[in-house]
Short mmCIF file of C-alpha atoms and ligand atoms in Angstrom, two decimals:
data_model
loop_
_atom_site.label_atom_id
_atom_site.label_comp_id
_atom_site.label_asym_id
_atom_site.label_seq_id
_atom_site.Cartn_x
_atom_site.Cartn_y
_atom_site.Cartn_z
CA MET A 13 0.06 -0.36 0.22
CA ALA A 14 1.48 3.01 -0.21
CA ASP A 15 2.30 5.70 1.86
CA PRO A 16 -1.06 8.06 2.90
CA ARG A 17 1.87 10.55 3.46
CA ARG A 18 2.85 10.89 -0.13
CA ARG A 19 -0.33 12.17 -1.02
CA ILE A 20 -0.35 15.21 0.89
CA PRO A 21 -0.27 17.49 -1.63
CA ARG A 22 2.55 19.50 -2.53
CA THR A 23 2.90 23.18 -1.81
CA ASP A 24 4.11 24.47 -5.16
CA HIS A 25 0.22 22.35 -6.23
CA LEU A 26 -1.28 24.42 -3.10
CA LEU A 27 -0.36 28.00 -4.12
CA ALA A 28 -1.02 27.37 -7.33
CA ASP A 29 -4.71 26.78 -6.16
CA ALA A 30 -6.86 30.06 -7.10
CA ARG A 31 -8.19 30.22 -3.33
CA PHE A 32 -4.57 30.09 -1.87
CA ALA A 33 -3.78 32.40 -5.16
CA GLU A 34 -6.12 34.66 -3.60
CA ALA A 35 -5.27 34.83 -0.22
CA ALA A 36 -1.61 35.28 -1.00
CA ARG A 37 -2.19 38.65 -2.57
CA ARG A 38 -3.98 39.78 -0.20
CA LEU A 39 -1.75 38.43 2.70
CA GLY A 40 1.80 37.86 1.39
CA THR A 41 3.12 34.03 0.41
CA PRO A 42 5.42 33.99 3.56
CA LEU A 43 1.72 33.77 5.67
CA VAL A 44 0.13 31.98 3.41
CA LYS A 45 3.06 29.11 3.19
CA ALA A 46 3.59 29.04 6.71
CA ALA A 47 -0.77 28.23 7.24
CA ILE A 48 0.39 25.50 4.51
CA THR A 49 3.38 23.73 6.20
CA ALA A 50 1.42 23.55 9.57
CA ALA A 51 -1.65 21.65 8.01
CA GLN A 52 1.13 19.83 5.90
CA GLN A 53 2.52 18.57 9.56
CA ARG A 54 -0.50 17.67 10.98
CA ALA A 55 -1.11 15.95 7.81
CA ARG A 56 2.43 13.82 8.80
CA ALA A 57 1.72 13.62 12.46
CA GLY A 58 -1.31 11.69 11.15
CA GLU A 59 -3.57 14.59 12.90
CA ILE A 60 -5.54 15.27 9.54
CA THR A 61 -6.21 13.44 6.81
CA ALA A 62 -3.80 14.15 3.65
CA GLU A 63 -7.21 15.02 2.20
CA ARG A 64 -8.17 18.05 4.58
CA VAL A 65 -4.76 19.41 4.42
CA ALA A 66 -5.78 22.61 1.73
CA ASP A 67 -9.01 23.51 3.56
CA ASP A 68 -6.97 23.17 7.27
CA ALA A 69 -5.06 25.70 5.51
CA LEU A 70 -7.26 27.80 4.46
CA ALA A 71 -9.15 27.70 7.66
CA ALA A 72 -5.59 28.78 9.58
CA LEU A 73 -5.42 31.74 7.62
CA PRO A 74 -4.89 34.77 9.68
CA ALA A 75 -7.55 37.93 8.79
CA THR A 76 -4.74 40.40 8.19
CA ALA A 77 -0.87 40.23 7.59
CA SER A 78 -0.60 41.88 10.48
CA SER A 79 -0.01 39.41 13.90
CA LEU A 80 -2.30 41.75 16.25
CA ARG A 81 -5.33 39.94 16.83
CA PRO A 82 -8.69 42.09 17.21
CA VAL A 83 -10.19 41.24 21.07
CA LEU A 84 -12.97 42.19 22.44
CA ASN A 85 -12.21 43.83 25.96
CA ALA A 86 -15.33 42.24 27.99
CA THR A 87 -12.82 43.45 31.32
CA GLY A 88 -14.68 46.42 32.61
CA VAL A 89 -11.94 48.70 32.24
CA LEU A 90 -12.40 51.21 30.24
CA VAL A 91 -9.16 52.58 29.09
CA HIS A 92 -7.28 48.84 29.14
CA THR A 93 -3.43 49.63 28.43
CA ASN A 94 -2.68 46.17 27.66
CA LEU A 95 -5.55 46.03 24.74
CA GLY A 96 -4.10 48.92 23.33
CA ARG A 97 -6.05 51.63 25.04
CA ALA A 98 -8.98 53.52 23.37
CA PRO A 99 -10.61 50.83 20.82
CA LEU A 100 -10.80 53.49 17.90
CA SER A 101 -14.80 54.81 16.36
CA ALA A 102 -15.84 53.68 13.23
CA ALA A 103 -15.70 57.44 11.69
CA ALA A 104 -11.58 57.64 12.90
CA LEU A 105 -11.34 53.61 11.32
CA ASP A 106 -12.88 55.25 7.84
CA ALA A 107 -10.69 58.22 8.16
CA VAL A 108 -7.75 56.00 9.09
CA ARG A 109 -8.18 53.98 5.55
CA ALA A 110 -8.67 56.81 3.78
CA ALA A 111 -5.10 58.81 4.89
CA GLY A 112 -3.90 55.43 4.37
CA GLY A 113 -2.47 56.32 0.92
CA CYS A 114 -0.57 59.34 -0.39
CA THR A 115 -3.31 61.92 0.91
CA ASP A 116 -2.90 66.09 1.45
CA VAL A 117 -1.20 65.59 4.90
CA GLU A 118 1.40 68.38 3.78
CA PHE A 119 0.32 69.67 0.77
CA ASP A 120 -2.60 72.32 -0.47
CA LEU A 121 -4.58 70.52 -3.86
CA ALA A 122 -5.80 74.17 -4.30
CA ASP A 123 -2.12 75.71 -5.03
CA GLY A 124 0.07 73.14 -5.31
CA GLU A 125 2.11 74.46 -2.97
CA ARG A 126 3.61 72.97 0.27
CA ALA A 127 0.97 73.04 3.65
CA ARG A 128 1.35 72.85 7.28
CA ARG A 129 1.44 69.35 8.31
CA GLY A 130 -2.24 68.02 9.97
CA ARG A 131 -3.77 71.29 9.53
CA GLY A 132 -7.39 69.82 9.70
CA ALA A 133 -6.44 67.76 13.26
CA LEU A 134 -5.09 71.07 14.84
CA ALA A 135 -7.82 73.07 13.64
CA ALA A 136 -10.59 70.58 15.16
CA LEU A 137 -8.47 69.80 18.54
CA ALA A 138 -8.50 73.99 18.84
CA ALA A 139 -11.71 74.05 17.56
CA ALA A 140 -12.71 71.10 20.61
CA VAL A 141 -10.58 74.14 23.32
CA PRO A 142 -11.38 77.10 22.80
CA ASP A 143 -9.68 78.50 25.63
CA ALA A 144 -6.45 77.71 24.45
CA GLU A 145 -4.05 79.92 22.07
CA ALA A 146 -2.50 77.51 19.92
CA VAL A 147 -2.24 73.73 19.96
CA HIS A 148 0.41 70.70 18.89
CA VAL A 149 0.34 67.32 18.53
CA VAL A 150 3.07 64.84 19.01
CA ASN A 151 3.82 60.90 19.96
CA ASN A 152 2.14 60.44 22.82
CA ASN A 153 1.96 62.08 26.52
CA ALA A 154 5.04 61.14 27.46
CA ALA A 155 6.55 62.90 24.70
CA ALA A 156 4.34 65.81 24.90
CA LEU A 157 6.94 66.03 28.46
CA LEU A 158 9.49 65.40 27.05
CA LEU A 159 9.18 68.37 24.70
CA CYS A 160 8.19 70.82 27.31
CA ALA A 161 11.54 69.75 29.08
CA LEU A 162 14.04 70.82 26.39
CA ALA A 163 12.04 73.27 24.80
CA LEU A 164 11.54 75.55 28.73
CA ALA A 165 13.81 73.46 31.08
CA GLN A 166 16.86 72.94 29.35
CA ASP A 167 19.53 73.78 32.51
CA LYS A 168 16.79 74.77 34.21
CA GLU A 169 14.70 73.55 37.17
CA ILE A 170 10.89 71.80 36.83
CA VAL A 171 9.10 72.29 39.72
CA LEU A 172 7.21 69.52 40.70
CA SER A 173 5.34 68.14 44.02
CA ARG A 174 6.31 65.06 46.02
CA GLY A 175 2.60 63.99 46.01
CA GLU A 176 3.48 64.04 42.03
CA LEU A 177 6.00 61.76 41.07
CA VAL A 178 4.33 59.11 39.43
CA GLU A 179 5.24 56.60 37.47
CA ILE A 180 3.00 55.11 34.65
CA GLY A 181 3.29 52.04 34.03
CA ASP A 182 5.64 49.38 32.69
CA GLY A 183 8.46 50.67 35.06
CA PHE A 184 8.34 54.11 33.10
CA ARG A 185 8.16 56.76 35.80
CA ILE A 186 7.81 60.72 34.81
CA PRO A 187 10.24 62.52 37.22
CA GLU A 188 12.72 59.92 34.79
CA LEU A 189 11.44 60.93 31.58
CA LEU A 190 11.50 64.33 32.20
CA ALA A 191 15.34 64.30 33.81
CA ALA A 192 16.82 61.96 30.87
CA THR A 193 16.05 65.90 29.55
CA GLY A 194 19.09 67.57 31.21
CA ALA A 195 17.04 69.12 33.25
CA ARG A 196 16.78 68.94 36.91
CA LEU A 197 13.96 68.50 38.65
CA ARG A 198 12.84 70.39 41.86
CA GLU A 199 10.87 68.27 44.31
CA VAL A 200 8.96 70.29 46.91
CA GLY A 201 6.47 69.41 49.78
CA THR A 202 5.86 65.55 51.20
CA THR A 203 4.33 63.08 48.74
CA ASN A 204 0.91 64.18 50.98
CA ARG A 205 1.39 67.95 51.89
CA THR A 206 2.57 70.51 49.60
CA SER A 207 1.41 74.28 50.39
CA LEU A 208 1.76 77.13 47.75
CA ALA A 209 5.01 78.91 50.20
CA ASP A 210 6.92 75.01 48.98
CA TYR A 211 7.01 75.97 45.12
CA ALA A 212 6.90 80.07 46.03
CA GLY A 213 10.37 78.85 47.98
CA ALA A 214 11.83 76.83 44.84
CA ILE A 215 10.67 79.36 42.27
CA GLY A 216 13.91 81.43 40.85
CA PRO A 217 15.46 82.66 37.64
CA ARG A 218 16.81 78.55 37.58
CA THR A 219 13.03 77.72 37.13
CA GLY A 220 12.17 76.62 33.53
CA PHE A 221 8.20 75.75 34.62
CA VAL A 222 6.05 74.46 36.86
CA LEU A 223 4.71 71.29 36.77
CA LYS A 224 1.42 69.28 37.66
CA VAL A 225 1.37 66.23 37.10
CA HIS A 226 -2.12 64.57 37.42
CA PRO A 227 -1.94 61.67 40.00
CA SER A 228 -4.48 59.78 37.23
CA ASN A 229 -3.47 55.70 38.71
CA PHE A 230 -3.39 56.65 42.49
CA GLN A 231 -5.02 58.22 45.12
CA VAL A 232 -3.14 59.27 48.70
CA THR A 233 -6.44 59.90 51.08
CA GLY A 234 -6.10 61.03 54.38
CA PHE A 235 -3.78 63.90 55.91
CA THR A 236 -3.75 65.45 51.94
CA ALA A 237 -2.53 69.38 50.66
CA ALA A 238 -2.11 69.81 47.19
CA VAL A 239 -1.87 73.46 45.54
CA GLY A 240 -4.05 73.95 42.25
CA VAL A 241 -3.29 76.06 38.49
CA ALA A 242 -4.77 78.62 40.00
CA GLU A 243 -3.36 79.84 42.54
CA LEU A 244 0.52 78.54 40.53
CA VAL A 245 0.22 81.22 38.19
CA GLY A 246 -0.02 83.77 40.37
CA LEU A 247 3.72 82.61 41.30
CA GLY A 248 5.67 83.62 37.88
CA ALA A 249 7.07 80.23 36.46
CA PRO A 250 4.95 78.98 33.75
CA VAL A 251 2.81 76.40 34.29
CA VAL A 252 2.31 73.24 32.86
CA ALA A 253 -0.26 70.84 33.31
CA ASP A 254 -0.10 67.04 32.65
CA ILE A 255 -3.33 66.04 33.01
CA GLY A 256 -3.46 62.46 31.75
CA SER A 257 -6.46 61.25 30.83
CA GLY A 258 -7.31 63.65 27.78
CA LEU A 259 -10.58 65.23 28.85
CA MET A 260 -10.59 68.68 26.68
CA ARG A 261 -14.00 69.67 28.97
CA PRO A 262 -15.33 68.70 32.22
CA GLU A 263 -17.45 65.41 32.03
CA PRO A 264 -20.37 64.71 33.73
CA ALA A 265 -19.59 61.59 34.52
CA LEU A 266 -16.41 62.11 36.26
CA PRO A 267 -16.52 65.61 38.04
CA HIS A 268 -13.15 65.01 39.63
CA GLU A 269 -10.68 63.96 36.38
CA PRO A 270 -9.35 67.37 35.16
CA ASP A 271 -9.80 69.09 31.48
CA ALA A 272 -8.09 70.38 29.84
CA ALA A 273 -10.71 73.92 28.90
CA THR A 274 -10.73 74.55 32.87
CA LEU A 275 -7.08 74.38 33.65
CA LEU A 276 -6.09 76.88 30.43
CA ARG A 277 -9.06 78.93 32.29
CA ALA A 278 -7.41 78.99 35.53
CA GLY A 279 -4.25 80.16 33.93
CA ALA A 280 -1.97 77.19 32.86
CA ASP A 281 0.44 78.06 30.56
CA LEU A 282 0.41 74.55 28.70
CA VAL A 283 -2.11 71.56 29.12
CA THR A 284 -0.57 68.78 27.78
CA ALA A 285 -2.97 65.15 27.78
CA SER A 286 -3.01 61.72 26.17
CA GLY A 287 -5.24 61.08 22.50
CA ASP A 288 -6.21 57.56 24.06
CA LYS A 289 -7.22 57.79 27.28
CA LEU A 290 -10.45 58.99 27.91
CA LEU A 291 -10.44 60.99 24.67
CA GLY A 292 -10.82 57.62 22.96
CA GLY A 293 -9.25 58.23 19.59
CA PRO A 294 -6.00 57.53 18.55
CA GLN A 295 -1.97 57.58 20.49
CA ALA A 296 -1.46 60.74 20.78
CA GLY A 297 0.09 63.77 23.02
CA LEU A 298 -1.97 66.23 23.02
CA LEU A 299 -0.27 69.86 24.20
CA LEU A 300 -2.33 73.86 24.36
CA GLY A 301 -1.47 76.44 25.39
CA ARG A 302 0.26 79.86 25.11
CA ARG A 303 0.98 80.36 21.63
CA ALA A 304 4.19 82.21 22.29
CA LEU A 305 5.36 78.60 24.13
CA VAL A 306 3.30 76.25 21.83
CA ASP A 307 5.81 77.45 18.70
CA GLY A 308 8.87 77.57 20.55
CA LEU A 309 7.97 73.50 21.02
CA ARG A 310 6.18 73.19 17.43
CA ARG A 311 9.87 74.66 16.06
CA HIS A 312 12.61 73.22 18.73
CA PRO A 313 14.68 70.57 17.11
CA ALA A 314 13.20 67.53 19.24
CA ALA A 315 9.13 67.81 17.45
CA ARG A 316 10.58 67.06 14.55
CA ALA A 317 11.52 63.23 15.83
CA LEU A 318 7.75 63.47 18.35
CA ARG A 319 5.76 64.28 15.16
CA VAL A 320 2.83 61.72 14.49
CA ASP A 321 2.25 60.76 11.38
CA LYS A 322 -1.31 60.90 9.48
CA LEU A 323 -2.52 57.81 10.54
CA THR A 324 -2.89 59.36 13.61
CA LEU A 325 -3.58 62.90 12.16
CA ALA A 326 -6.42 61.20 10.16
CA ALA A 327 -7.90 59.72 13.30
CA LEU A 328 -7.25 62.31 15.80
CA GLU A 329 -9.64 64.56 13.80
CA ALA A 330 -12.25 61.69 13.13
CA THR A 331 -12.39 61.50 17.11
CA LEU A 332 -13.06 65.05 17.77
CA LEU A 333 -15.11 66.04 15.29
CA GLY A 334 -17.26 62.66 14.68
CA PRO A 335 -19.61 60.90 16.29
CA ARG A 336 -18.34 60.20 20.12
CA PRO A 337 -15.91 57.15 20.02
CA PRO A 338 -16.24 54.03 22.30
CA VAL A 339 -14.33 55.01 25.27
CA PRO A 340 -16.61 57.95 26.59
CA ALA A 341 -19.62 56.22 25.11
CA ALA A 342 -18.97 53.57 27.77
CA LEU A 343 -18.38 56.42 30.01
CA ARG A 344 -21.57 57.33 29.78
CA ALA A 345 -23.43 54.15 29.15
CA ASP A 346 -26.46 53.86 31.23
CA VAL A 347 -26.75 50.96 33.55
CA GLY A 348 -30.12 50.05 33.52
CA ALA A 349 -29.78 49.36 29.50
CA LEU A 350 -26.33 47.45 30.36
CA LEU A 351 -28.03 44.99 32.51
CA GLY A 352 -31.06 44.46 29.33
CA ARG A 353 -28.44 43.52 27.55
CA ALA A 354 -26.82 41.40 30.07
CA ARG A 355 -30.03 39.43 30.57
CA ARG A 356 -31.04 38.76 26.96
CA LEU A 357 -27.22 37.62 26.28
CA ALA A 358 -27.81 35.38 29.48
CA ASP A 359 -31.18 33.63 27.94
CA ALA A 360 -29.77 33.43 24.63
CA LEU A 361 -26.63 31.37 26.00
CA SER A 362 -28.57 29.41 28.86
CA GLY A 363 -31.08 28.06 25.44
CA GLY A 364 -27.27 27.17 24.11
CA GLY A 365 -27.00 24.69 26.68
CA VAL A 366 -24.18 27.72 28.88
CA ASP A 367 -24.73 28.54 32.71
CA ALA A 368 -24.87 31.90 32.04
CA LEU A 369 -26.25 34.47 34.42
CA ALA A 370 -26.33 38.22 34.25
CA VAL A 371 -24.93 39.71 36.90
CA ASP A 372 -24.20 43.63 38.49
CA SER A 373 -20.78 44.41 37.88
CA VAL A 374 -18.07 47.27 37.98
CA ALA A 375 -16.23 49.12 36.02
CA VAL A 376 -13.48 50.86 36.55
CA VAL A 377 -11.72 54.00 34.22
CA GLY A 378 -8.13 52.17 33.89
CA GLY A 379 -4.76 52.94 34.00
CA GLY A 380 -6.35 56.28 31.54
CA GLY A 381 -7.40 58.44 34.65
CA ALA A 382 -9.98 58.22 37.55
CA PRO A 383 -8.39 55.92 40.04
CA GLY A 384 -10.90 54.81 42.48
CA VAL A 385 -13.93 55.77 40.64
CA GLU A 386 -16.27 52.85 40.40
CA LEU A 387 -18.89 52.84 37.41
CA PRO A 388 -21.94 50.40 38.24
CA SER A 389 -22.28 48.20 35.29
CA ALA A 390 -24.19 44.79 34.49
CA ALA A 391 -21.68 41.19 33.16
CA VAL A 392 -22.76 38.28 31.64
CA SER A 393 -21.41 35.46 34.02
CA LEU A 394 -19.87 32.01 32.64
CA PRO A 395 -18.06 29.26 34.70
CA GLY A 396 -14.58 30.17 35.23
CA HIS A 397 -12.55 28.30 33.14
CA TRP A 398 -14.25 29.35 29.90
CA ALA A 399 -11.68 32.19 30.24
CA GLY A 400 -9.31 30.89 28.81
CA ARG A 401 -11.27 28.99 25.93
CA LEU A 402 -13.04 32.47 25.11
CA ARG A 403 -9.43 33.98 24.67
CA ALA A 404 -8.36 31.65 22.25
CA GLY A 405 -11.34 32.89 19.88
CA ASP A 406 -12.05 34.29 17.18
CA PRO A 407 -12.42 37.44 17.60
CA ALA A 408 -10.58 36.97 20.98
CA VAL A 409 -12.83 37.67 24.33
CA VAL A 410 -10.80 39.39 27.59
CA GLY A 411 -13.32 39.16 30.27
CA ARG A 412 -12.13 38.67 33.80
CA VAL A 413 -12.53 36.34 36.83
CA GLU A 414 -13.89 37.21 39.50
CA ARG A 415 -14.30 34.30 42.49
CA GLY A 416 -13.85 31.58 40.12
CA ARG A 417 -16.94 32.53 37.78
CA CYS A 418 -16.39 34.32 34.17
CA LEU A 419 -17.25 38.02 33.90
CA LEU A 420 -17.93 39.69 30.64
CA ASP A 421 -18.51 43.13 31.79
CA LEU A 422 -20.63 44.66 29.05
CA ARG A 423 -19.95 48.72 29.87
CA THR A 424 -17.04 48.19 27.67
CA ILE A 425 -18.77 46.29 24.94
CA ALA A 426 -20.38 48.54 22.43
CA ALA A 427 -24.39 47.56 22.11
CA GLN A 428 -24.38 46.68 18.69
CA ASP A 429 -21.26 44.12 19.16
CA ASP A 430 -23.72 42.25 21.59
CA ARG A 431 -24.28 39.17 18.96
CA VAL A 432 -20.10 39.36 18.17
CA VAL A 433 -20.09 38.57 21.54
CA LEU A 434 -22.87 35.83 21.39
CA ALA A 435 -21.47 33.85 18.48
CA ALA A 436 -17.81 33.90 20.20
CA VAL A 437 -19.73 32.42 23.29
CA LEU A 438 -21.19 30.01 21.56
CA ALA A 439 -18.76 28.80 19.44
CA ALA A 440 -16.37 28.16 22.46
CA ARG A 441 -19.04 25.75 23.33
C1 LIG B 506 -0.47 58.21 31.33
C2 LIG B 506 -0.29 59.47 31.32
C3 LIG B 506 1.29 59.77 31.09
C4 LIG B 506 1.80 59.27 29.61
O1 LIG B 506 1.24 59.48 28.29
P1 LIG B 506 1.15 58.52 27.35
O2 LIG B 506 0.25 59.13 26.32
O3 LIG B 506 1.45 57.01 27.54
O4 LIG B 506 2.57 58.95 27.11
C5 LIG B 506 1.77 60.71 31.30
N1 LIG B 506 0.93 61.45 32.71
C6 LIG B 506 0.00 60.89 32.94
C7 LIG B 506 -0.36 61.87 34.16
C8 LIG B 506 -0.95 60.14 32.33
O5 LIG B 506 -1.82 59.90 33.21
#
């Protein structure tokens, strides 16, 4: 009898097949070859028959040529750093696709001359915060702080409170980032209490600027005191406020979270923020404030190393002008509506033989801001061991395991994705 392995289709034969040729045009030949090789190996190991190789390889082809896989964030953490922070709005995704080819990012189609890079996004940002005389956009908020330190505090001091020496995450610390520019840090006050006199005593001819950093991922409670921007502006040094979260205006759902408009009105000379936290846009660093300072940042040699690409500019503009993006929408979602959705999903899953219950839940903003704020939410509760299976699905669904149950929190799932969650759970049975 012939060796059944001899019947395993050869790679060049499969690549000549129209279905594989089409996939190779879309994904590139290496990815298609890799899927074929894996299926051939499964056949050689006896896991599948030789006849199954083609279908098995086709089924294993990735959806895109990137290894980044789509994930449904059912963790209840609105801004989840490990899941890429803010998911873009449909409007922002469309804008990214349109700008992906050649585009007039730095070109005036009317006169055929060079134009200001990203003027549409800058205009949208300026319109969102009329209190800012000028705006600039860099790679992320860390880059915005870096640029402030380089441009405003070379061989000078940055005065900041010991209560605001923040580690952002992954071991990165704002004071170390600032010190890396050569600026000197002048720490004032204590971890829990800093007074206006502490700042006043430190400010002098060597001061580059005073920095206020929003403690966006921790809370100090008890015997505490801090100085607001409005008091600091009277001391004569420029005041830079890092709000982190990226709220452009006050957000009713988060009354204690700082926003750019309020701090500029209080007299801040510059405000820095992230684009991919509560604003709900692409990774970006937003700089808003006095024209002379912003112009100085924009013209600093390092600005070129920190600039954003056309895709970011496209997504940012669409985030600012388009319909409310997923993160701010999740922030405002009505808990009654969330519970209704959880009940409908749990019913549908129970009908499919799954041990599913609708339960109350608590969502949080996450690394993006509002530490300690609990957002009432609703979840579908599944047996704990489902967590791994759901992560292995396509799309992957990432929930959170609490007291032995796998909770799928619906505050971080858009209502139109409920059917995707349903299908993913049913597929994981
Ligand atoms: C998140 C955060 C940063 C860093 O912002 P990136 O956009 O991630 O670079 C800086 N400062 C504060 C207060 C933050 O919350």
